[in-house]
Amino acid sequence: MTEHVVPDHFHSAEQAFESSKLGLWLFLVTEILLFGGLFVIYIIYRAMYPDMFHEASRHLNRTLGFINTLVLICSSFTMAMAVNKTQNDRSNRANQYLLLTLMFAATFMVIKYFEYTHKFHEGLLPGAHFSFAEITHPKADLFFSLYFMMTGLHGIHVLVGIGLILWVLVRSNRGDFGSRYSTPVELTGIYWHLVDLIWIYLFPLLYLIG
Amino acid sequence: MASKQHNADHRKTYFVVWMMLLVFTVITVWVSYHNYGVFNIVVAMGVATVKATLVCLFFMHLKYDNRLNQVVFVASFVFLAIFVGLTASDELFRPVEAVAKVEAVRPPAGNQAALMEKLRNSTPSLIAKGKEIYLSQCMACHGAEGKGNGPAGAALNPTPRDFTSGLWKQGGTPAQVFKTVSDGMAGTPMPPFESLSVADRWALVHFIRSLSPNTPADTPETLKLIGLGEGVSAVSSQALPEIPVDFAIDRMVKEK
């Protein structure tokens, strides 16, 4: 077990933690606005081609999207529990919850993989690669450009999250965290909840309201 | 920092929030299978916002965080609301742009384009008709069998085309042959046959091509030669291009 040392430029562990957390919140603000740009593109194209969005969104797999939403919500819960257990000095339980979170995250990516390969197979692709005969609207490729851009960017965030959780799990397993110091676990948790939060909007926008 | 009791309360909260999120997800999916018109969007976005708020307040601990972090994070949603809200208020409530159906944008003679479209497909009767015209108009130079060896062609330079060779100087697609028959071939004795009707010229094209072993099909490029194909053709009123008024006027000015 390595004891965490508070850097010299902070008065206290409390201040160090609060500074880190403020930094993370600021980062999340930029994330919200990053996805905000995509939401604005979504609104503009949807206003231009409402019928096309209606038709194209029917070709997304609603069941898989639904399952993935449940999976991410569960992963958010297990993540919150992992943070809680870490603060209570119950590292073993925390590790179990972190492992569960990882498994949920991996499940999400596996389901996403099957969704993507199915789309590739059908020719439901962005831009000039679009080759799907059942949708006749000439601009249908726009919907799939947006679909892949939005879910792809979100998927990258999930992958980053998986990396972070793995890192936190390794350190937690080493005994780095406890009630005295749990900053990485908490911040990874907050980031992970944001990934969930973004999906909460992506799911209805792309899969449900056609 | 936090008491045991406090943390136990948190766990209970997490569990309740988790259950609520699952229930809300089921609700929003269930609603999506029913058609309530505009309320589908309202419900879907409303439920998503409730879920997002729950995640923020309890999972992300924003409810218990210090005021600075709360202000920072909520501010991002204020800006997002401005960004999304103003865009939506513009895009969703625009008057439907007037769509012009301007006759002048169509090819000069709409009926002629339709006729061309119909005649450019070879039929046995067209070929038979073409043979008659060929024997009266073309045989003298191109020969009775189309070998380019007609009595009047012997003295010509270059010699008339042997249609059975499969070679074409200006291309062998229907549109290209039609253009050659109509306009003739500059620099050769091949004259234009504009005096023949469009239907007669097409009949000729199909007969001539029936002699050749090399009969490529038309592409959008070759169709443009005869004023058909992408961007030019509007055979039926259904296929009329829908373009805004100012753009149509622009096009008309350019055409005149």
Short mmCIF file of C-alpha atoms in Angstrom, two decimals:
data_model
loop_
_atom_site.label_atom_id
_atom_site.label_comp_id
_atom_site.label_asym_id
_atom_site.label_seq_id
_atom_site.Cartn_x
_atom_site.Cartn_y
_atom_site.Cartn_z
CA MET A 1 0.00 0.00 0.00
CA THR A 2 1.40 3.35 -1.02
CA GLU A 3 0.38 6.37 1.00
CA HIS A 4 -0.84 9.25 -1.11
CA VAL A 5 1.16 12.44 -0.56
CA VAL A 6 -0.62 15.78 -0.97
CA PRO A 7 1.36 17.97 -3.38
CA ASP A 8 3.19 20.89 -1.76
CA HIS A 9 1.19 23.62 -3.43
CA PHE A 10 -2.02 22.63 -1.65
CA HIS A 11 -2.87 23.56 1.91
CA SER A 12 -4.65 20.34 2.58
CA ALA A 13 -5.87 17.06 1.11
CA GLU A 14 -9.34 18.58 1.06
CA GLN A 15 -8.20 21.50 -1.07
CA ALA A 16 -6.29 19.20 -3.42
CA PHE A 17 -9.38 17.09 -3.90
CA GLU A 18 -11.62 20.11 -4.50
CA SER A 19 -9.19 21.52 -7.06
CA SER A 20 -9.06 18.27 -8.97
CA LYS A 21 -12.81 18.02 -8.95
CA LEU A 22 -13.30 21.58 -10.19
CA GLY A 23 -10.91 20.73 -13.02
CA LEU A 24 -12.98 17.71 -13.94
CA TRP A 25 -16.24 19.70 -13.87
CA LEU A 26 -14.69 22.25 -16.21
CA PHE A 27 -13.67 19.44 -18.54
CA LEU A 28 -17.21 18.08 -18.46
CA VAL A 29 -18.50 21.54 -19.43
CA THR A 30 -16.43 21.33 -22.62
CA GLU A 31 -17.78 17.83 -23.22
CA ILE A 32 -21.37 19.06 -22.94
CA LEU A 33 -20.68 21.77 -25.49
CA LEU A 34 -18.83 19.34 -27.78
CA PHE A 35 -21.88 17.11 -27.95
CA GLY A 36 -24.04 20.24 -28.00
CA GLY A 37 -22.64 21.04 -31.45
CA LEU A 38 -23.77 17.65 -32.70
CA PHE A 39 -27.21 18.12 -31.16
CA VAL A 40 -27.53 21.41 -33.03
CA ILE A 41 -26.62 19.70 -36.32
CA TYR A 42 -29.25 17.10 -35.46
CA ILE A 43 -31.91 19.77 -34.94
CA ILE A 44 -31.09 21.53 -38.21
CA TYR A 45 -31.17 18.39 -40.35
CA ARG A 46 -34.22 17.08 -38.59
CA ALA A 47 -36.04 20.33 -39.27
CA MET A 48 -35.00 20.14 -42.92
CA TYR A 49 -35.86 16.48 -43.51
CA PRO A 50 -38.42 15.35 -40.91
CA ASP A 51 -39.76 12.52 -43.07
CA MET A 52 -36.30 11.19 -43.78
CA PHE A 53 -35.43 11.09 -40.05
CA HIS A 54 -38.68 9.29 -39.41
CA GLU A 55 -37.95 6.68 -42.05
CA ALA A 56 -34.24 6.25 -41.36
CA SER A 57 -34.52 5.92 -37.57
CA ARG A 58 -36.76 2.89 -38.10
CA HIS A 59 -33.72 1.07 -39.41
CA LEU A 60 -31.93 1.33 -36.07
CA ASN A 61 -32.36 -1.60 -33.74
CA ARG A 62 -34.57 -0.26 -30.95
CA THR A 63 -34.23 -3.40 -28.83
CA LEU A 64 -30.44 -3.31 -28.84
CA GLY A 65 -30.51 0.41 -28.07
CA PHE A 66 -32.87 -0.25 -25.17
CA ILE A 67 -30.66 -3.02 -23.78
CA ASN A 68 -27.61 -0.79 -24.08
CA THR A 69 -29.40 1.97 -22.18
CA LEU A 70 -30.18 -0.44 -19.34
CA VAL A 71 -26.59 -1.69 -19.39
CA LEU A 72 -25.18 1.83 -19.06
CA ILE A 73 -27.59 2.73 -16.27
CA CYS A 74 -26.54 -0.39 -14.37
CA SER A 75 -22.90 0.50 -14.91
CA SER A 76 -23.55 3.97 -13.51
CA PHE A 77 -25.11 2.43 -10.41
CA THR A 78 -22.22 0.01 -9.84
CA MET A 79 -19.76 2.88 -10.36
CA ALA A 80 -21.54 5.00 -7.73
CA MET A 81 -21.41 2.03 -5.37
CA ALA A 82 -17.70 1.52 -6.04
CA VAL A 83 -17.00 5.14 -5.05
CA ASN A 84 -19.12 4.73 -1.94
CA LYS A 85 -17.32 1.54 -0.89
CA THR A 86 -13.93 3.12 -1.48
CA GLN A 87 -14.83 6.04 0.81
CA ASN A 88 -15.89 3.51 3.42
CA ASP A 89 -12.52 1.74 3.27
CA ARG A 90 -14.10 -1.37 1.83
CA SER A 91 -11.67 -1.88 -1.03
CA ASN A 92 -12.64 -5.45 -1.77
CA ARG A 93 -16.26 -4.54 -2.32
CA ALA A 94 -15.15 -1.49 -4.31
CA ASN A 95 -13.03 -3.72 -6.56
CA GLN A 96 -15.99 -6.00 -7.17
CA TYR A 97 -18.17 -3.05 -8.15
CA LEU A 98 -15.45 -1.67 -10.41
CA LEU A 99 -15.15 -5.05 -12.10
CA LEU A 100 -18.92 -5.13 -12.60
CA THR A 101 -18.80 -1.64 -14.08
CA LEU A 102 -16.09 -2.78 -16.48
CA MET A 103 -18.18 -5.74 -17.53
CA PHE A 104 -21.21 -3.54 -18.19
CA ALA A 105 -19.04 -1.16 -20.21
CA ALA A 106 -17.63 -4.04 -22.23
CA THR A 107 -21.15 -5.39 -22.81
CA PHE A 108 -22.15 -1.99 -24.14
CA MET A 109 -19.27 -2.01 -26.62
CA VAL A 110 -19.96 -5.59 -27.72
CA ILE A 111 -23.61 -4.75 -28.45
CA LYS A 112 -22.47 -1.60 -30.26
CA TYR A 113 -20.09 -3.76 -32.30
CA PHE A 114 -22.95 -5.99 -33.44
CA GLU A 115 -25.08 -2.96 -34.28
CA TYR A 116 -22.29 -1.38 -36.31
CA THR A 117 -21.37 -4.53 -38.25
CA HIS A 118 -25.03 -5.03 -39.11
CA LYS A 119 -25.21 -1.45 -40.43
CA PHE A 120 -22.00 -1.93 -42.43
CA HIS A 121 -23.42 -5.12 -43.86
CA GLU A 122 -26.67 -3.46 -44.95
CA GLY A 123 -24.91 -0.46 -46.44
CA LEU A 124 -26.44 1.95 -43.90
CA LEU A 125 -23.33 4.09 -44.01
CA PRO A 126 -22.55 7.80 -43.90
CA GLY A 127 -22.19 10.04 -46.90
CA ALA A 128 -21.18 8.58 -50.24
CA HIS A 129 -20.86 5.07 -48.81
CA PHE A 130 -24.59 4.84 -48.23
CA SER A 131 -26.01 1.96 -50.27
CA PHE A 132 -29.30 0.79 -48.85
CA ALA A 133 -32.12 0.33 -51.32
CA GLU A 134 -35.08 0.31 -48.91
CA ILE A 135 -34.73 3.98 -48.00
CA THR A 136 -35.48 6.03 -51.07
CA HIS A 137 -34.94 9.49 -49.61
CA PRO A 138 -31.90 11.00 -51.35
CA LYS A 139 -30.60 12.54 -48.12
CA ALA A 140 -30.90 9.42 -45.95
CA ASP A 141 -27.12 9.19 -45.73
CA LEU A 142 -27.22 12.36 -43.57
CA PHE A 143 -29.03 10.51 -40.80
CA PHE A 144 -26.42 7.80 -40.78
CA SER A 145 -23.58 10.33 -40.87
CA LEU A 146 -25.09 11.79 -37.71
CA TYR A 147 -25.74 8.36 -36.21
CA PHE A 148 -22.16 7.23 -36.64
CA MET A 149 -20.71 10.59 -35.59
CA MET A 150 -22.78 10.80 -32.40
CA THR A 151 -22.63 7.17 -31.31
CA GLY A 152 -19.02 6.93 -32.49
CA LEU A 153 -17.90 9.89 -30.41
CA HIS A 154 -19.86 8.48 -27.49
CA GLY A 155 -18.27 5.06 -28.08
CA ILE A 156 -14.81 6.64 -27.90
CA HIS A 157 -15.82 8.11 -24.53
CA VAL A 158 -16.89 4.65 -23.38
CA LEU A 159 -13.52 3.24 -24.45
CA VAL A 160 -11.71 6.01 -22.55
CA GLY A 161 -13.94 5.25 -19.57
CA ILE A 162 -13.03 1.57 -19.75
CA GLY A 163 -9.35 2.56 -19.70
CA LEU A 164 -9.87 4.84 -16.69
CA ILE A 165 -11.87 2.27 -14.73
CA LEU A 166 -9.23 -0.35 -15.46
CA TRP A 167 -6.53 2.01 -14.20
CA VAL A 168 -8.53 2.81 -11.06
CA LEU A 169 -9.20 -0.90 -10.50
CA VAL A 170 -5.51 -1.77 -10.70
CA ARG A 171 -4.62 0.99 -8.23
CA SER A 172 -7.51 0.17 -5.95
CA ASN A 173 -6.42 -3.46 -5.97
CA ARG A 174 -2.94 -2.29 -4.97
CA GLY A 175 -4.53 -0.55 -1.99
CA ASP A 176 -3.99 3.05 -3.08
CA PHE A 177 -7.42 4.29 -2.13
CA GLY A 178 -9.47 4.62 1.02
CA SER A 179 -11.36 7.18 3.07
CA ARG A 180 -8.24 9.37 3.20
CA TYR A 181 -7.67 9.51 -0.52
CA SER A 182 -10.10 8.49 -3.26
CA THR A 183 -9.85 11.31 -5.82
CA PRO A 184 -9.18 9.14 -8.92
CA VAL A 185 -12.10 6.84 -8.13
CA GLU A 186 -14.49 9.72 -7.56
CA LEU A 187 -13.44 11.65 -10.65
CA THR A 188 -13.54 8.56 -12.86
CA GLY A 189 -17.00 7.98 -11.45
CA ILE A 190 -18.21 11.47 -12.32
CA TYR A 191 -16.78 11.13 -15.84
CA TRP A 192 -18.45 7.77 -16.25
CA HIS A 193 -21.82 9.21 -15.20
CA LEU A 194 -21.45 11.87 -17.88
CA VAL A 195 -20.97 9.14 -20.49
CA ASP A 196 -24.23 7.64 -19.23
CA LEU A 197 -25.90 11.05 -19.24
CA ILE A 198 -25.01 11.69 -22.90
CA TRP A 199 -26.35 8.29 -23.91
CA ILE A 200 -29.59 9.09 -22.08
CA TYR A 201 -30.14 11.80 -24.72
CA LEU A 202 -28.66 9.98 -27.71
CA PHE A 203 -30.91 6.98 -27.26
CA PRO A 204 -34.29 8.72 -27.67
CA LEU A 205 -32.99 11.19 -30.27
CA LEU A 206 -31.67 8.50 -32.62
CA TYR A 207 -33.65 5.36 -31.82
CA LEU A 208 -36.99 6.45 -30.45
CA ILE A 209 -38.40 9.66 -31.91
CA GLY A 210 -38.69 8.89 -35.56
CA MET B 1 -15.21 13.07 5.91
CA ALA B 2 -18.61 11.47 5.85
CA SER B 3 -20.15 9.41 8.58
CA LYS B 4 -21.05 5.74 8.15
CA GLN B 5 -24.72 6.57 8.49
CA HIS B 6 -24.41 9.20 5.80
CA ASN B 7 -22.80 6.75 3.39
CA ALA B 8 -25.40 4.10 4.06
CA ASP B 9 -28.04 6.67 3.17
CA HIS B 10 -26.21 7.28 -0.07
CA ARG B 11 -26.33 3.59 -0.96
CA LYS B 12 -30.06 3.58 -0.43
CA THR B 13 -30.38 6.66 -2.61
CA TYR B 14 -28.26 5.06 -5.34
CA PHE B 15 -30.47 2.02 -5.35
CA VAL B 16 -33.66 4.07 -5.59
CA VAL B 17 -32.21 6.26 -8.35
CA TRP B 18 -31.04 3.17 -10.24
CA MET B 19 -34.54 1.68 -10.11
CA MET B 20 -36.11 4.96 -11.17
CA LEU B 21 -33.75 5.22 -14.15
CA LEU B 22 -34.66 1.71 -15.27
CA VAL B 23 -38.38 2.42 -14.91
CA PHE B 24 -38.07 5.69 -16.85
CA THR B 25 -36.19 3.90 -19.63
CA VAL B 26 -38.97 1.33 -19.93
CA ILE B 27 -41.55 4.13 -19.99
CA THR B 28 -39.80 6.08 -22.73
CA VAL B 29 -39.40 2.97 -24.90
CA TRP B 30 -43.03 2.00 -24.31
CA VAL B 31 -44.22 5.47 -25.31
CA SER B 32 -42.13 5.33 -28.50
CA TYR B 33 -44.22 2.40 -29.74
CA HIS B 34 -47.35 4.56 -29.62
CA ASN B 35 -48.07 7.51 -31.80
CA TYR B 36 -49.01 10.62 -29.83
CA GLY B 37 -47.87 13.02 -32.52
CA VAL B 38 -45.73 15.84 -31.23
CA PHE B 39 -46.06 14.52 -27.67
CA ASN B 40 -43.69 11.67 -28.52
CA ILE B 41 -40.84 14.15 -28.75
CA VAL B 42 -41.99 16.05 -25.67
CA VAL B 43 -42.27 12.88 -23.58
CA ALA B 44 -38.98 11.42 -24.86
CA MET B 45 -37.05 14.61 -24.15
CA GLY B 46 -38.86 15.19 -20.87
CA VAL B 47 -38.08 11.69 -19.60
CA ALA B 48 -34.47 12.00 -20.78
CA THR B 49 -34.14 15.27 -18.88
CA VAL B 50 -35.58 13.76 -15.70
CA LYS B 51 -33.14 10.84 -16.02
CA ALA B 52 -30.22 13.18 -16.70
CA THR B 53 -31.17 15.28 -13.67
CA LEU B 54 -31.25 12.20 -11.44
CA VAL B 55 -27.82 11.12 -12.71
CA CYS B 56 -26.42 14.62 -12.14
CA LEU B 57 -27.84 15.19 -8.69
CA PHE B 58 -27.27 11.79 -7.13
CA PHE B 59 -24.78 9.71 -9.09
CA MET B 60 -22.54 12.68 -9.85
CA HIS B 61 -23.17 14.05 -6.35
CA LEU B 62 -23.91 17.50 -7.69
CA LYS B 63 -26.58 17.90 -5.02
CA TYR B 64 -23.96 17.57 -2.28
CA ASP B 65 -21.14 19.33 -4.11
CA ASN B 66 -19.98 22.84 -3.33
CA ARG B 67 -21.69 25.83 -4.86
CA LEU B 68 -18.86 26.65 -7.29
CA ASN B 69 -19.01 23.23 -8.97
CA GLN B 70 -22.78 23.43 -9.15
CA VAL B 71 -22.66 26.81 -10.84
CA VAL B 72 -19.94 25.68 -13.26
CA PHE B 73 -21.74 22.57 -14.39
CA VAL B 74 -25.23 24.05 -14.53
CA ALA B 75 -23.80 26.98 -16.52
CA SER B 76 -22.85 24.55 -19.30
CA PHE B 77 -26.49 23.56 -19.59
CA VAL B 78 -27.53 27.20 -19.67
CA PHE B 79 -25.22 27.76 -22.62
CA LEU B 80 -26.38 24.52 -24.22
CA ALA B 81 -29.97 25.72 -23.84
CA ILE B 82 -29.10 28.98 -25.62
CA PHE B 83 -27.25 27.09 -28.35
CA VAL B 84 -29.94 24.47 -28.89
CA GLY B 85 -32.94 26.66 -28.05
CA LEU B 86 -32.18 29.51 -30.41
CA THR B 87 -31.30 27.10 -33.22
CA ALA B 88 -34.50 25.17 -32.69
CA SER B 89 -36.65 28.32 -32.50
CA ASP B 90 -35.19 29.36 -35.85
CA GLU B 91 -35.22 26.01 -37.64
CA LEU B 92 -38.52 24.59 -36.43
CA PHE B 93 -40.64 27.69 -36.98
CA ARG B 94 -39.43 28.82 -40.39
CA PRO B 95 -42.17 29.36 -42.93
CA VAL B 96 -42.12 26.64 -45.53
CA GLU B 97 -39.90 27.93 -48.26
CA ALA B 98 -41.85 28.68 -51.41
CA VAL B 99 -41.06 26.01 -53.92
CA ALA B 100 -41.11 27.22 -57.50
CA LYS B 101 -42.20 25.06 -60.37
CA VAL B 102 -40.86 27.12 -63.21
CA GLU B 103 -41.60 25.85 -66.67
CA ALA B 104 -38.59 27.61 -68.16
CA VAL B 105 -36.22 25.52 -66.08
CA ARG B 106 -37.36 22.45 -67.95
CA PRO B 107 -35.72 21.57 -71.25
CA PRO B 108 -37.01 23.82 -74.05
CA ALA B 109 -39.67 21.36 -75.14
CA GLY B 110 -40.93 19.16 -72.35
CA ASN B 111 -42.95 17.00 -74.72
CA GLN B 112 -39.99 16.53 -76.98
CA ALA B 113 -37.87 15.34 -74.07
CA ALA B 114 -40.56 12.81 -73.22
CA LEU B 115 -40.68 11.71 -76.84
CA MET B 116 -36.90 11.33 -76.98
CA GLU B 117 -36.96 9.31 -73.77
CA LYS B 118 -39.51 6.97 -75.30
CA LEU B 119 -37.90 6.64 -78.73
CA ARG B 120 -34.38 6.06 -77.57
CA ASN B 121 -35.31 2.51 -76.62
CA SER B 122 -34.99 0.20 -79.58
CA THR B 123 -38.02 -1.83 -80.73
CA PRO B 124 -38.39 -4.20 -83.70
CA SER B 125 -40.90 -1.84 -85.35
CA LEU B 126 -38.52 1.11 -85.01
CA ILE B 127 -35.72 -0.95 -86.57
CA ALA B 128 -37.98 -1.97 -89.45
CA LYS B 129 -38.98 1.63 -90.01
CA GLY B 130 -35.32 2.65 -89.77
CA LYS B 131 -34.41 0.17 -92.50
CA GLU B 132 -36.89 1.81 -94.90
CA ILE B 133 -35.46 5.27 -94.24
CA TYR B 134 -31.92 3.91 -94.47
CA LEU B 135 -32.57 2.42 -97.89
CA SER B 136 -33.83 5.76 -99.19
CA GLN B 137 -31.45 8.16 -97.42
CA CYS B 138 -28.20 6.39 -96.51
CA MET B 139 -27.73 3.42 -98.83
CA ALA B 140 -26.13 5.44 -101.63
CA CYS B 141 -23.01 6.06 -99.55
CA HIS B 142 -23.09 3.49 -96.72
CA GLY B 143 -24.18 0.58 -98.92
CA ALA B 144 -27.22 -1.70 -98.83
CA GLU B 145 -25.68 -3.85 -96.08
CA GLY B 146 -24.14 -0.96 -94.22
CA LYS B 147 -20.58 -1.94 -95.13
CA GLY B 148 -19.71 1.59 -96.23
CA ASN B 149 -19.41 0.49 -99.85
CA GLY B 150 -22.34 2.30 -101.51
CA PRO B 151 -21.86 3.44 -105.12
CA ALA B 152 -21.80 7.15 -104.20
CA GLY B 153 -19.40 6.56 -101.33
CA ALA B 154 -16.52 5.23 -103.37
CA ALA B 155 -15.21 8.69 -104.20
CA LEU B 156 -15.61 10.13 -100.72
CA ASN B 157 -12.73 10.92 -98.39
CA PRO B 158 -12.82 9.71 -95.71
CA THR B 159 -14.78 6.70 -96.87
CA PRO B 160 -18.21 6.19 -95.34
CA ARG B 161 -18.42 4.25 -92.08
CA ASP B 162 -18.65 0.46 -92.36
CA PHE B 163 -21.29 -0.17 -89.66
CA THR B 164 -20.43 -3.87 -89.44
CA SER B 165 -16.87 -3.02 -88.31
CA GLY B 166 -18.04 -2.12 -84.81
CA LEU B 167 -16.04 1.13 -84.97
CA TRP B 168 -17.56 4.54 -84.19
CA LYS B 169 -15.84 7.85 -84.62
CA GLN B 170 -18.23 9.81 -82.38
CA GLY B 171 -19.31 6.94 -80.17
CA GLY B 172 -21.85 4.18 -80.63
CA THR B 173 -24.39 4.78 -77.89
CA PRO B 174 -27.93 5.62 -79.05
CA ALA B 175 -27.54 9.26 -78.03
CA GLN B 176 -24.18 9.63 -79.79
CA VAL B 177 -25.43 8.05 -83.01
CA PHE B 178 -28.56 10.21 -82.83
CA LYS B 179 -26.39 13.28 -82.53
CA THR B 180 -24.23 12.23 -85.48
CA VAL B 181 -27.30 11.59 -87.65
CA SER B 182 -28.84 14.93 -86.60
CA ASP B 183 -25.74 17.13 -86.83
CA GLY B 184 -23.57 15.30 -89.32
CA MET B 185 -19.83 15.01 -88.80
CA ALA B 186 -17.62 18.05 -89.19
CA GLY B 187 -14.63 17.53 -91.51
CA THR B 188 -16.27 14.64 -93.36
CA PRO B 189 -18.86 14.37 -96.14
CA MET B 190 -21.44 13.11 -93.56
CA PRO B 191 -24.23 15.71 -93.73
CA PRO B 192 -26.76 16.59 -91.01
CA PHE B 193 -30.21 15.01 -91.37
CA GLU B 194 -32.16 17.62 -89.43
CA SER B 195 -34.87 17.49 -92.07
CA LEU B 196 -35.88 14.03 -90.88
CA SER B 197 -38.34 13.97 -88.00
CA VAL B 198 -37.08 13.07 -84.54
CA ALA B 199 -38.94 9.77 -84.72
CA ASP B 200 -37.42 8.96 -88.12
CA ARG B 201 -33.93 9.79 -86.90
CA TRP B 202 -34.36 7.51 -83.90
CA ALA B 203 -35.61 4.72 -86.17
CA LEU B 204 -32.45 5.17 -88.23
CA VAL B 205 -30.27 5.08 -85.13
CA HIS B 206 -31.77 1.78 -84.03
CA PHE B 207 -31.41 0.23 -87.48
CA ILE B 208 -27.79 1.37 -87.86
CA ARG B 209 -26.91 0.09 -84.41
CA SER B 210 -28.56 -3.24 -85.21
CA LEU B 211 -25.91 -3.70 -87.92
CA SER B 212 -23.01 -3.14 -85.56
CA PRO B 213 -21.38 -5.75 -83.31
CA ASN B 214 -20.42 -2.92 -80.92
CA THR B 215 -23.41 -1.18 -79.33
CA PRO B 216 -22.51 0.46 -76.02
CA ALA B 217 -25.32 1.71 -73.78
CA ASP B 218 -25.92 5.35 -72.92
CA THR B 219 -24.41 6.91 -69.83
CA PRO B 220 -25.57 10.10 -68.10
CA GLU B 221 -22.76 11.88 -69.99
CA THR B 222 -23.89 10.78 -73.45
CA LEU B 223 -27.53 11.50 -72.61
CA LYS B 224 -26.59 15.11 -71.97
CA LEU B 225 -25.65 15.35 -75.68
CA ILE B 226 -29.31 15.11 -76.57
CA GLY B 227 -30.61 17.13 -73.63
CA LEU B 228 -31.61 14.17 -71.51
CA GLY B 229 -30.28 12.74 -68.29
CA GLU B 230 -29.46 14.15 -64.92
CA GLY B 231 -30.22 17.75 -64.19
CA VAL B 232 -31.64 18.39 -67.63
CA SER B 233 -34.52 16.03 -68.02
CA ALA B 234 -37.92 16.40 -66.51
CA VAL B 235 -40.00 13.89 -68.35
CA SER B 236 -43.09 13.95 -66.22
CA SER B 237 -44.37 16.68 -63.97
CA GLN B 238 -43.58 14.47 -60.96
CA ALA B 239 -39.89 14.64 -61.68
CA LEU B 240 -39.89 18.43 -61.79
CA PRO B 241 -36.97 19.78 -59.83
CA GLU B 242 -38.09 21.56 -56.70
CA ILE B 243 -35.88 24.56 -56.29
CA PRO B 244 -36.26 27.85 -54.48
CA VAL B 245 -37.56 30.86 -56.39
CA ASP B 246 -34.37 32.90 -56.37
CA PHE B 247 -32.37 29.98 -57.70
CA ALA B 248 -34.91 29.35 -60.44
CA ILE B 249 -34.81 32.98 -61.52
CA ASP B 250 -31.05 32.79 -61.56
CA ARG B 251 -31.22 29.77 -63.83
CA MET B 252 -33.73 31.44 -66.14
CA VAL B 253 -31.57 34.52 -66.49
CA LYS B 254 -28.60 32.36 -67.39
CA GLU B 255 -30.57 30.39 -69.93
CA LYS B 256 -31.69 33.59 -71.67
#
